[in-house]
Amino acid sequence: MAAASFAMAIAAGLAVSALLLASTGANVGQVFSTLVQGAVGSPKAIATTLVKATPIILTGLATVIAFRAQLWSIGQEGQVFAGAMGGYLGAQVLASLPGVVFFPGVLVFGMAAGVALGWLAAVLKNRFGVNEIISTVMLNYLVYLLSWMLQGGPWGECGGTISYQQSPMLPTEAFLPALFGSSRLHAGVLLPFSPPPSAQWCCRGRRLATRSVTLATIQRRFGTRASTSAARSPSS
């Protein structure tokens, strides 16, 4: 059933794209051929596609966990940006450490920054009743602006322009190991298939791996209803 839905979604997307392209007078077959060639037409193209798709896949898997708990977070993109900035900050702070400490330290900085942004949205919801959809969307824009400010200021690389700003490259010690020599394909592409993400993907909310999320959802609902009932009951 899931495979059929997936196939139907792809077919519908291609059909709509074909109609839009045809309405502009473009050669639909040529456009789709170029699209396929650019994505999987060569070993280099396949490697690039996998490298670019990996963070998107991991972000999608993280979204599933929040949605299972019925928390409608729209801040995943902002958390990815925050993680990138945290990793860059970690590379600056830990630059003098040996590689065996430097590499995991950069990862910890990145994860901590992404978690901190999600934690802020959770605090706004639990302490002040701010809807997580609103807060996470707004936090996205704050993170974008912070990233733009840092790249155009203290983290900016010399020679950048107003329209194109970037920070200097991280040292090679912060790179994930390549899988095949000089190929762009690195060990990160294996992460979506590692035990924790793949377990969430396969369990579909029916096994032990996702019962804690379900329990947390029930506890949150019960706590909310209990607080509402207490507020409505007459004081003694």
Short mmCIF file of C-alpha atoms in Angstrom, two decimals:
data_model
loop_
_atom_site.label_atom_id
_atom_site.label_comp_id
_atom_site.label_asym_id
_atom_site.label_seq_id
_atom_site.Cartn_x
_atom_site.Cartn_y
_atom_site.Cartn_z
CA MET A 1 0.00 0.00 0.00
CA ALA A 2 2.80 2.39 0.92
CA ALA A 3 4.68 1.52 -2.27
CA ALA A 4 1.56 2.15 -4.35
CA SER A 5 1.00 5.53 -2.69
CA PHE A 6 4.65 6.43 -3.29
CA ALA A 7 4.40 5.47 -6.97
CA MET A 8 1.16 7.42 -7.38
CA ALA A 9 2.73 10.50 -5.81
CA ILE A 10 5.68 10.34 -8.21
CA ALA A 11 3.39 9.78 -11.21
CA ALA A 12 1.16 12.69 -10.21
CA GLY A 13 4.17 14.96 -9.75
CA LEU A 14 5.57 14.04 -13.15
CA ALA A 15 2.18 14.51 -14.80
CA VAL A 16 1.69 17.98 -13.32
CA SER A 17 5.26 18.93 -14.25
CA ALA A 18 4.70 17.71 -17.81
CA LEU A 19 1.53 19.80 -18.13
CA LEU A 20 3.26 22.92 -16.84
CA LEU A 21 6.23 22.40 -19.16
CA ALA A 22 3.99 21.75 -22.14
CA SER A 23 2.00 24.90 -21.41
CA THR A 24 5.21 26.95 -21.81
CA GLY A 25 6.10 25.28 -25.09
CA ALA A 26 9.07 23.36 -23.70
CA ASN A 27 10.12 19.95 -24.99
CA VAL A 28 8.86 17.74 -22.14
CA GLY A 29 10.87 14.69 -23.18
CA GLN A 30 14.09 16.65 -23.43
CA VAL A 31 13.55 18.30 -20.05
CA PHE A 32 12.91 14.97 -18.32
CA SER A 33 15.88 13.39 -20.11
CA THR A 34 18.15 16.19 -18.91
CA LEU A 35 16.74 15.80 -15.40
CA VAL A 36 17.51 12.08 -15.33
CA GLN A 37 20.98 12.57 -16.82
CA GLY A 38 21.81 15.23 -14.25
CA ALA A 39 20.61 13.08 -11.35
CA VAL A 40 21.79 9.57 -12.23
CA GLY A 41 23.41 9.84 -15.65
CA SER A 42 26.97 9.20 -14.47
CA PRO A 43 28.82 7.94 -11.37
CA LYS A 44 29.62 11.54 -10.42
CA ALA A 45 25.96 12.54 -10.82
CA ILE A 46 24.80 9.61 -8.68
CA ALA A 47 27.32 10.46 -5.96
CA THR A 48 26.24 14.10 -5.96
CA THR A 49 22.56 13.15 -5.79
CA LEU A 50 23.15 10.84 -2.82
CA VAL A 51 25.25 13.42 -0.98
CA LYS A 52 22.64 16.15 -1.51
CA ALA A 53 19.74 13.83 -0.61
CA THR A 54 21.23 12.52 2.66
CA PRO A 55 20.51 15.57 4.88
CA ILE A 56 17.02 15.82 3.36
CA ILE A 57 16.32 12.15 4.16
CA LEU A 58 17.58 12.53 7.73
CA THR A 59 15.52 15.68 8.20
CA GLY A 60 12.45 13.81 6.95
CA LEU A 61 13.05 10.97 9.40
CA ALA A 62 13.40 13.47 12.24
CA THR A 63 10.12 15.05 11.17
CA VAL A 64 8.38 11.68 11.39
CA ILE A 65 9.29 11.37 15.07
CA ALA A 66 7.77 14.77 15.91
CA PHE A 67 4.66 14.06 13.85
CA ARG A 68 4.18 10.69 15.57
CA ALA A 69 3.98 12.63 18.82
CA GLN A 70 1.46 14.96 17.13
CA LEU A 71 3.81 17.92 17.37
CA TRP A 72 3.54 19.86 14.13
CA SER A 73 7.02 21.29 13.96
CA ILE A 74 7.79 23.22 10.78
CA GLY A 75 11.26 24.21 11.96
CA GLN A 76 13.36 21.39 10.55
CA GLU A 77 15.04 23.57 7.94
CA GLY A 78 15.94 26.14 10.57
CA GLN A 79 17.34 23.40 12.78
CA VAL A 80 19.51 22.19 9.89
CA PHE A 81 20.83 25.75 9.48
CA ALA A 82 21.41 25.98 13.23
CA GLY A 83 23.27 22.67 13.18
CA ALA A 84 25.48 23.90 10.35
CA MET A 85 26.29 27.08 12.24
CA GLY A 86 26.93 25.11 15.41
CA GLY A 87 29.30 22.81 13.57
CA TYR A 88 31.19 25.78 12.12
CA LEU A 89 31.43 27.37 15.56
CA GLY A 90 32.73 24.08 16.95
CA ALA A 91 35.40 23.97 14.25
CA GLN A 92 36.59 27.43 15.33
CA VAL A 93 36.53 26.67 19.05
CA LEU A 94 38.17 23.24 18.80
CA ALA A 95 40.65 24.07 16.02
CA SER A 96 43.71 23.38 18.19
CA LEU A 97 42.60 19.89 19.26
CA PRO A 98 43.76 16.66 17.59
CA GLY A 99 41.54 15.11 14.94
CA VAL A 100 40.33 12.29 17.18
CA VAL A 101 38.72 14.91 19.43
CA PHE A 102 38.09 17.61 16.83
CA PHE A 103 35.79 15.59 14.55
CA PRO A 104 33.32 14.31 17.21
CA GLY A 105 33.49 17.72 18.88
CA VAL A 106 32.28 19.43 15.70
CA LEU A 107 29.43 16.90 15.47
CA VAL A 108 28.44 17.56 19.09
CA PHE A 109 28.41 21.33 18.52
CA GLY A 110 26.21 20.89 15.45
CA MET A 111 23.77 18.55 17.18
CA ALA A 112 23.59 20.80 20.24
CA ALA A 113 22.72 23.84 18.12
CA GLY A 114 19.93 22.01 16.29
CA VAL A 115 18.55 20.58 19.54
CA ALA A 116 18.69 24.01 21.19
CA LEU A 117 16.45 25.50 18.52
CA GLY A 118 13.94 22.67 18.91
CA TRP A 119 14.13 23.03 22.70
CA LEU A 120 13.32 26.74 22.41
CA ALA A 121 10.14 25.93 20.48
CA ALA A 122 9.23 23.34 23.13
CA VAL A 123 9.69 25.87 25.93
CA LEU A 124 7.51 28.40 24.11
CA LYS A 125 4.77 25.77 23.78
CA ASN A 126 4.94 24.24 27.26
CA ARG A 127 5.50 27.40 29.29
CA PHE A 128 3.64 30.03 27.27
CA GLY A 129 1.21 28.04 25.11
CA VAL A 130 2.71 29.24 21.81
CA ASN A 131 1.62 26.99 18.94
CA GLU A 132 4.63 25.07 17.64
CA ILE A 133 3.67 25.68 14.01
CA ILE A 134 3.89 29.45 14.48
CA SER A 135 7.01 29.43 16.66
CA THR A 136 9.02 27.04 14.50
CA VAL A 137 8.20 28.91 11.28
CA MET A 138 9.23 32.23 12.86
CA LEU A 139 12.39 30.72 14.33
CA ASN A 140 13.33 29.56 10.84
CA TYR A 141 13.50 33.16 9.66
CA LEU A 142 15.49 34.23 12.70
CA VAL A 143 18.04 31.51 12.01
CA TYR A 144 18.25 32.46 8.32
CA LEU A 145 18.91 36.09 9.23
CA LEU A 146 21.50 35.10 11.83
CA SER A 147 23.26 32.92 9.27
CA TRP A 148 23.24 35.75 6.73
CA MET A 149 24.58 38.20 9.32
CA LEU A 150 27.42 35.90 10.38
CA GLN A 151 28.42 35.10 6.80
CA GLY A 152 28.47 38.79 5.94
CA GLY A 153 30.33 39.65 9.14
CA PRO A 154 32.66 37.74 11.46
CA TRP A 155 32.42 34.43 9.58
CA GLY A 156 32.55 35.90 6.10
CA GLU A 157 35.24 34.88 3.63
CA CYS A 158 37.24 37.68 2.05
CA GLY A 159 36.19 38.45 -1.49
CA GLY A 160 32.50 37.72 -1.02
CA THR A 161 29.82 39.97 -2.44
CA ILE A 162 26.53 41.20 -1.01
CA SER A 163 24.58 38.69 -3.10
CA TYR A 164 26.97 35.78 -2.54
CA GLN A 165 28.44 35.33 0.91
CA GLN A 166 30.05 32.30 2.45
CA SER A 167 32.32 31.30 5.29
CA PRO A 168 35.73 29.71 4.75
CA MET A 169 35.78 25.96 4.22
CA LEU A 170 36.08 23.74 7.27
CA PRO A 171 39.40 21.93 7.68
CA THR A 172 39.61 18.47 6.14
CA GLU A 173 39.69 16.95 9.63
CA ALA A 174 35.98 17.83 9.88
CA PHE A 175 35.09 15.99 6.67
CA LEU A 176 33.36 12.63 6.69
CA PRO A 177 35.57 9.91 5.20
CA ALA A 178 35.14 9.26 1.49
CA LEU A 179 33.83 5.84 0.49
CA PHE A 180 35.63 5.57 -2.85
CA GLY A 181 38.89 7.46 -3.11
CA SER A 182 38.38 10.95 -4.51
CA SER A 183 34.63 10.49 -5.01
CA ARG A 184 32.25 12.93 -3.32
CA LEU A 185 30.41 9.94 -1.89
CA HIS A 186 31.16 9.93 1.84
CA ALA A 187 30.18 7.87 4.88
CA GLY A 188 27.28 10.19 5.65
CA VAL A 189 25.15 8.57 2.94
CA LEU A 190 25.02 5.44 5.13
CA LEU A 191 23.46 7.27 8.08
CA PRO A 192 19.82 6.98 6.90
CA PHE A 193 20.29 3.21 6.84
CA SER A 194 21.99 2.94 10.24
CA PRO A 195 20.04 1.21 13.07
CA PRO A 196 18.32 4.21 14.79
CA PRO A 197 16.87 5.91 11.67
CA SER A 198 16.07 2.66 9.89
CA ALA A 199 14.32 1.36 13.00
CA GLN A 200 12.06 4.40 13.04
CA TRP A 201 11.42 3.93 9.32
CA CYS A 202 10.53 0.24 9.60
CA CYS A 203 8.64 0.12 12.87
CA ARG A 204 5.88 2.47 11.67
CA GLY A 205 4.80 3.20 15.24
CA ARG A 206 3.86 -0.42 16.05
CA ARG A 207 6.86 -1.72 17.94
CA LEU A 208 8.89 -0.94 21.03
CA ALA A 209 11.09 1.64 19.29
CA THR A 210 8.15 4.05 18.89
CA ARG A 211 6.10 3.22 21.99
CA SER A 212 7.96 5.83 24.02
CA VAL A 213 6.84 8.51 21.55
CA THR A 214 3.25 7.28 21.80
CA LEU A 215 3.45 7.26 25.61
CA ALA A 216 4.85 10.80 25.62
CA THR A 217 1.95 11.92 23.46
CA ILE A 218 -0.59 10.36 25.83
CA GLN A 219 1.10 11.93 28.85
CA ARG A 220 1.12 15.35 27.17
CA ARG A 221 -2.58 15.08 26.31
CA PHE A 222 -3.47 13.90 29.81
CA GLY A 223 -1.48 16.71 31.39
CA THR A 224 -3.16 19.31 29.20
CA ARG A 225 -6.64 18.00 29.96
CA ALA A 226 -5.90 17.74 33.67
CA SER A 227 -4.70 21.34 33.75
CA THR A 228 -7.78 22.50 31.86
CA SER A 229 -10.11 20.62 34.20
CA ALA A 230 -8.37 22.07 37.25
CA ALA A 231 -8.68 25.58 35.84
CA ARG A 232 -12.41 25.14 35.21
CA SER A 233 -13.28 23.53 38.56
CA PRO A 234 -14.52 25.85 41.33
CA SER A 235 -12.00 26.57 44.08
CA SER A 236 -12.81 25.20 47.50
#
